[in-house]
Each structure stands twice: as structure tokens, then as C-alpha cells.
Amino acid sequence: MSKYIFITGGVVSSLGKGIACASIGRLLESHGLKVIIQKCDPYLNVDAGTMNPYQHGEVYVTDDGTETDLDLGHYERFTNQTTTRDHNLTTGTVYNSVITKERRGDYLGGTVQVVPHITNEIKQRIRSLGRRTRADVMIVEIGGTVGDIESLPFLEAIRQLKLELGPENAINVHLTLVPFLNAAGEHKTKPTQHSVGKLREIGLQAEVLLCRTEYRMTRKVRSKIALFCNVHEDAVVEARDVKDIYEVPLSFKEQKLDRLIMRTLKLKGKGRRNQSLDRWRRYVVRPAIDPQHKVCIAVVGKYMEVPDAYKSIFEAVRHGGIANDAQVEIRPVESDLLDAKNAEKLLEGVNGVLVPGGFGARGVEGKVRAVCFARENKVPFLGICLGMQAAVIEFARNVCDLKKAGTTEIDKNVEIPVIALLEEQKNVTAKGASMRLGAYPCRIKSGSLSFQAYRKHQIHERHRHRYEFNNEFKKTLSSRGLKFTGICPKGSLVEIVELANHPWFVGCQFHPEFRSKPDRCHPLFRDFVEAALEHSAR
């Protein structure tokens, strides 16, 4: 039977539960344990697919085509697991399932209630993932903040689960804030006391407290928290600010959090202890905090004022820096502010240009302009999804003299539709979970930049799009130097485009950022940053 760690958060949002879950997962994996992490989101949406990035940040996509919360990206980057639709559980999913069962007659004669029907559904979905994956440890993150009305069914469910599983099989790790008031010159423990008190009202007792703080806490502060929160002093663990998020597992290790968890849950390690953490320290943390080189890359996107909207992009670029022992300075550029008049100024001095995905008309022309800058100035370029489509539009207009080239996403009646709606999308009307989603195969041509990166002909990458390159224009564009180096075998969908007579120019329809890890950088990001370093050395 799997052991369970339930992660909750209190006081304020955005304390970093996702990073904490992923770091604990990494710690336990270093002991040879199989770890699975699941996110319970309290919103009523069935999934994150239709959410505005300004409100919710990035939509992360799994291999099986599920649109999820961005925390699943943290889970995959820090640990060895590959997430699926079962790793993200929402209130919408739970209620949809229960109501469907009620309509079908599964509860015939009964009054359907939050307790026990909703809580039973939550418990069943948590336990079934643990059973199916045969995980040694299953970490379950409860989204939101303790005290939020939306989270109550999930908290009640884990209260019941802890009781059913027993103290040696399930624990609650509570992430809370211990602010340092400069005016008083001391840490304040009252917010944590109130947060733990709120948990107790629900019937939950935290076994471990992760205390988010800017500065090291004194023994006196730790003792006070332990006393008033009813935990052992060694279970009060600092979640202190670090230079780089990839240091967090090492910080927890120094405080023996892994030993505490394993002792409490009666877990025994397997294989060589901490081998993976030694590699993590050497090949991830060291080059992340003390790189030998420096490079500047512009990311030209539509939602740059919300960094979480491009979380996986930014992390993958950083992974490229780690792989090349380089510090990557990311210059965010709002695409709707970029035009022919200011492009040189906004992009001056960059060693690479990355144009990520997005939806809608706003900012597309700015992305096209950024592609033009990279092409004309021989600056390394990586275009992803809409970024690849912008590269095709720019090439058609400015190299092939097809001035009216565009995409039917912006104008259904565009005169030269070099980007058009996927054939499979033409009869789709629903918005939720209806795009081309998940992992699809791609065949790469020998001799291409992409083949040099991947070092193999057949790859699988994750997608999230409705529009594609229009194959009617393949001959026209290829005759002028645009190379189609990656093709999906089914339907001949163009997956990768490259440019002849350019140092490094790659556009891909898929999202390589979702497969990148700090210790296993995605090949395209690795080679993109390497090309940017070569550009900076010129």
C-alpha cells in the first residue's frame, strides 16, 4: 500500500506548495522510492484549458492531452514521474462525476450530499492513483489556502483518509508563513499559529510544518512554533528563500526532512542513498548559481507582465543555461508593443530571440516583427507553436513577397492563408479540451538542426493548438529557403521548420518546454542557448 503525504498551505497564497511537493518528491526519490504527486485544485472548472493566463498562469499539457495546473510542471521537472489526467483533480471533475452517477441512478433512493458522496469521490480518485501506479509514496497537494470555502471538501476528504489509513501511512505537511518584521526586528509566529488552528478546526493535525521565511529562524522561534502548534521541534522545518528554486531539495535535506518523513511513515530506502541528490547538486545547482558564461535572450510574448503565463518556457531557457554552464538573462518583450520602428531598440544586444505560443489577434504582428529581426540580423531564433506560425507568416511576406499572407485564426477571409485551421478542428464548436492536445509523433530529416539536437529520427512531443501550416504553400516557401524538417506521419502535419543560410533558426508546432528538466534539458533549448552563446562570442 502506498504511503500518503498531504500538503496544505495557510496564511497567504503563492507560498510555493508546488515547489515544496516537488522538492519532497525529489528527496524521497534519492532514497530509491517511487513517488507520485497529485494536485487537487478547488476551482469548478473541469480543467485549466479555458482559463485566462492573466488569472491562472500557464496551462500545462501532459502526454495524454490533459490541460492542467502549472504545478504539474514542477512535479515533472523535479522528479522522474510523467503525469497524466489522473494527477490533476478539480472540483469540477469531482462534481461532474458525482452528478453523472446520480443521473445514471447509482445513488437511487439516496440524498446526494457533499459528505459522503463528494468526499468519497475525492478519496477514491486519490487512492486509485496510488494503487494503479504502485507508488511507494503519493504526495497530494491541496490547492488554495486553509480557510477558503472552496477547499473544504478536499480537506474533509484527507481528514477521513488520514483516519482510515492510520498514522504510519499518512501525514499532513503544512506550508505556512513566518514573516520577519523589520520594524520589530523579529519573526512573528502568530500567522502560523492561526493557520494551524484553522486546520485543527477541520480536524487535521499537521505532523510537519514548512515555514516560509526570508531569514533563518532562531531556536527560540522554532520552539515557540512547536509548542503552540503541537508538533515536535525537529518537525518545524525552514522553507527559507534560496538563490535558485533548484536548491530547495538540498535545503530540506540539510534539515533532515527526508529522514523525518521516512521515520514517521516507517519507510525504508532502496538502492544507493542520495546518489541522485549528489548529481543534482553537481549538475543542476552548481551551474545554476555559479555559471561560467552569460547570454541574453529576448522572449517576445503576449502575457509578459505575468511571468507564470510562460513558466515552463522560462524554466526551459534556464535549463538551456544550466546545460551550457551559462547564466541566461531573459529580456521580456511585450509583442503588442513591438513594431518596425522600435524593434531594433527593444531587441538590441540580444543573443537569441524566442517567440512562444499564444491565442488571439493581439500581439501577433509584434511576433512577426521579432522573427524578422532575428532572420535579418542572423540572431538565433526559436519559435514555439504560434511562434513557429509567425515565422512562416514573416517568411512568406518578406522573402516570398506574399504580402497578404496570414492566418485564418486572425482573419477567416485572409487572402493567403499560410496558416489555417486543422482539418480535424473544422467541425469543433466546444472550447474545453477540444484542441489538438498531447503527445504526437514527428519524423525528423537527417542533416537538420533538429536532428543534430535530438540525434534521432523519431520523436514524440506535446501539442496544444488548433491551427497548422497550410501544405498548399509548402512548395512555394521551400523554393525560397524555408526547410520543413519535421513532419507528423499521420496527416503530413508540418511540425518543424528551419531556415537555410542562418546560424540557428528553428520553429516547432509543438511545445518542447513541457519535456525539459534541469538535469535533462530539452535538446532544442540546449542547442538554442548554445547557438546564442556562439552569437555572443562574435
PDB file of N, CA and C in Angstrom, residues 388-389 392-397 402 404-408 414-420 468-473 477:
ATOM      1  N   MET A 388       6.180  29.542 -34.217  1.00  0.00           N
ATOM      2  CA  MET A 388       6.519  28.923 -35.492  1.00  0.00           C
ATOM      3  C   MET A 388       5.631  29.479 -36.602  1.00  0.00           C
ATOM      4  N   GLN A 389       4.349  29.650 -36.306  1.00  0.00           N
ATOM      5  CA  GLN A 389       3.422  30.171 -37.301  1.00  0.00           C
ATOM      6  C   GLN A 389       3.779  31.601 -37.684  1.00  0.00           C
ATOM      7  N   VAL A 392       6.557  31.467 -40.191  1.00  0.00           N
ATOM      8  CA  VAL A 392       6.077  31.128 -41.540  1.00  0.00           C
ATOM      9  C   VAL A 392       5.457  32.355 -42.205  1.00  0.00           C
ATOM     10  N   ILE A 393       4.640  33.093 -41.453  1.00  0.00           N
ATOM     11  CA  ILE A 393       3.997  34.297 -41.998  1.00  0.00           C
ATOM     12  C   ILE A 393       5.040  35.324 -42.402  1.00  0.00           C
ATOM     13  N   GLU A 394       6.044  35.542 -41.548  1.00  0.00           N
ATOM     14  CA  GLU A 394       7.096  36.520 -41.851  1.00  0.00           C
ATOM     15  C   GLU A 394       7.866  36.130 -43.098  1.00  0.00           C
ATOM     16  N   PHE A 395       8.205  34.857 -43.221  1.00  0.00           N
ATOM     17  CA  PHE A 395       8.969  34.391 -44.374  1.00  0.00           C
ATOM     18  C   PHE A 395       8.149  34.534 -45.649  1.00  0.00           C
ATOM     19  N   ALA A 396       6.882  34.184 -45.574  1.00  0.00           N
ATOM     20  CA  ALA A 396       6.013  34.298 -46.748  1.00  0.00           C
ATOM     21  C   ALA A 396       5.907  35.747 -47.220  1.00  0.00           C
ATOM     22  N   ARG A 397       5.747  36.662 -46.271  1.00  0.00           N
ATOM     23  CA  ARG A 397       5.580  38.076 -46.630  1.00  0.00           C
ATOM     24  C   ARG A 397       6.868  38.702 -47.154  1.00  0.00           C
ATOM     25  N   LEU A 402       4.789  37.415 -50.537  1.00  0.00           N
ATOM     26  CA  LEU A 402       3.345  37.166 -50.401  1.00  0.00           C
ATOM     27  C   LEU A 402       2.814  38.107 -49.321  1.00  0.00           C
ATOM     28  N   LYS A 404       0.151  39.502 -48.528  1.00  0.00           N
ATOM     29  CA  LYS A 404      -1.158  39.291 -47.887  1.00  0.00           C
ATOM     30  C   LYS A 404      -1.204  37.976 -47.091  1.00  0.00           C
ATOM     31  N   ALA A 405      -0.034  37.385 -46.845  1.00  0.00           N
ATOM     32  CA  ALA A 405      -0.002  36.125 -46.103  1.00  0.00           C
ATOM     33  C   ALA A 405      -0.412  36.347 -44.651  1.00  0.00           C
ATOM     34  N   GLY A 406      -1.104  35.384 -44.099  1.00  0.00           N
ATOM     35  CA  GLY A 406      -1.552  35.494 -42.712  1.00  0.00           C
ATOM     36  C   GLY A 406      -2.146  34.194 -42.219  1.00  0.00           C
ATOM     37  N   THR A 407      -2.908  34.269 -41.130  1.00  0.00           N
ATOM     38  CA  THR A 407      -3.518  33.092 -40.522  1.00  0.00           C
ATOM     39  C   THR A 407      -5.027  33.270 -40.413  1.00  0.00           C
ATOM     40  N   THR A 408      -5.745  32.213 -40.644  1.00  0.00           N
ATOM     41  CA  THR A 408      -7.203  32.285 -40.532  1.00  0.00           C
ATOM     42  C   THR A 408      -7.655  32.388 -39.075  1.00  0.00           C
ATOM     43  N   VAL A 414      -8.585  35.745 -44.837  1.00  0.00           N
ATOM     44  CA  VAL A 414      -7.266  36.192 -45.261  1.00  0.00           C
ATOM     45  C   VAL A 414      -6.977  35.685 -46.673  1.00  0.00           C
ATOM     46  N   GLU A 415      -6.373  36.560 -47.475  1.00  0.00           N
ATOM     47  CA  GLU A 415      -6.180  36.264 -48.891  1.00  0.00           C
ATOM     48  C   GLU A 415      -5.212  35.104 -49.130  1.00  0.00           C
ATOM     49  N   ILE A 416      -4.128  35.057 -48.328  1.00  0.00           N
ATOM     50  CA  ILE A 416      -3.137  33.992 -48.491  1.00  0.00           C
ATOM     51  C   ILE A 416      -2.975  33.288 -47.141  1.00  0.00           C
ATOM     52  N   PRO A 417      -3.755  32.241 -46.904  1.00  0.00           N
ATOM     53  CA  PRO A 417      -3.770  31.574 -45.587  1.00  0.00           C
ATOM     54  C   PRO A 417      -2.639  30.552 -45.430  1.00  0.00           C
ATOM     55  N   VAL A 418      -1.428  31.038 -45.151  1.00  0.00           N
ATOM     56  CA  VAL A 418      -0.312  30.110 -44.967  1.00  0.00           C
ATOM     57  C   VAL A 418      -0.472  29.316 -43.661  1.00  0.00           C
ATOM     58  N   ILE A 419      -1.274  29.839 -42.733  1.00  0.00           N
ATOM     59  CA  ILE A 419      -1.641  29.122 -41.512  1.00  0.00           C
ATOM     60  C   ILE A 419      -3.162  28.994 -41.506  1.00  0.00           C
ATOM     61  N   ALA A 420      -3.662  27.781 -41.336  1.00  0.00           N
ATOM     62  CA  ALA A 420      -5.105  27.553 -41.417  1.00  0.00           C
ATOM     63  C   ALA A 420      -5.549  26.552 -40.351  1.00  0.00           C
ATOM     64  N   GLU A 468      -2.575  25.131 -38.160  1.00  0.00           N
ATOM     65  CA  GLU A 468      -1.377  24.460 -38.661  1.00  0.00           C
ATOM     66  C   GLU A 468      -0.865  25.147 -39.923  1.00  0.00           C
ATOM     67  N   PHE A 469       0.334  24.742 -40.328  1.00  0.00           N
ATOM     68  CA  PHE A 469       0.863  25.210 -41.599  1.00  0.00           C
ATOM     69  C   PHE A 469       0.012  24.638 -42.739  1.00  0.00           C
ATOM     70  N   ASN A 470      -0.307  25.488 -43.694  1.00  0.00           N
ATOM     71  CA  ASN A 470      -1.112  25.097 -44.848  1.00  0.00           C
ATOM     72  C   ASN A 470      -0.197  24.493 -45.920  1.00  0.00           C
ATOM     73  N   ASN A 471      -0.314  23.171 -46.106  1.00  0.00           N
ATOM     74  CA  ASN A 471       0.587  22.462 -47.014  1.00  0.00           C
ATOM     75  C   ASN A 471       0.480  22.915 -48.469  1.00  0.00           C
ATOM     76  N   GLU A 472      -0.556  23.669 -48.806  1.00  0.00           N
ATOM     77  CA  GLU A 472      -0.685  24.181 -50.171  1.00  0.00           C
ATOM     78  C   GLU A 472       0.462  25.125 -50.534  1.00  0.00           C
ATOM     79  N   PHE A 473       1.111  25.694 -49.499  1.00  0.00           N
ATOM     80  CA  PHE A 473       2.175  26.673 -49.748  1.00  0.00           C
ATOM     81  C   PHE A 473       3.564  26.092 -49.509  1.00  0.00           C
ATOM     82  N   LEU A 477       7.221  28.121 -50.450  1.00  0.00           N
ATOM     83  CA  LEU A 477       8.117  28.576 -49.394  1.00  0.00           C
ATOM     84  C   LEU A 477       9.438  27.807 -49.396  1.00  0.00           C
TER      85      LEU A 477
END
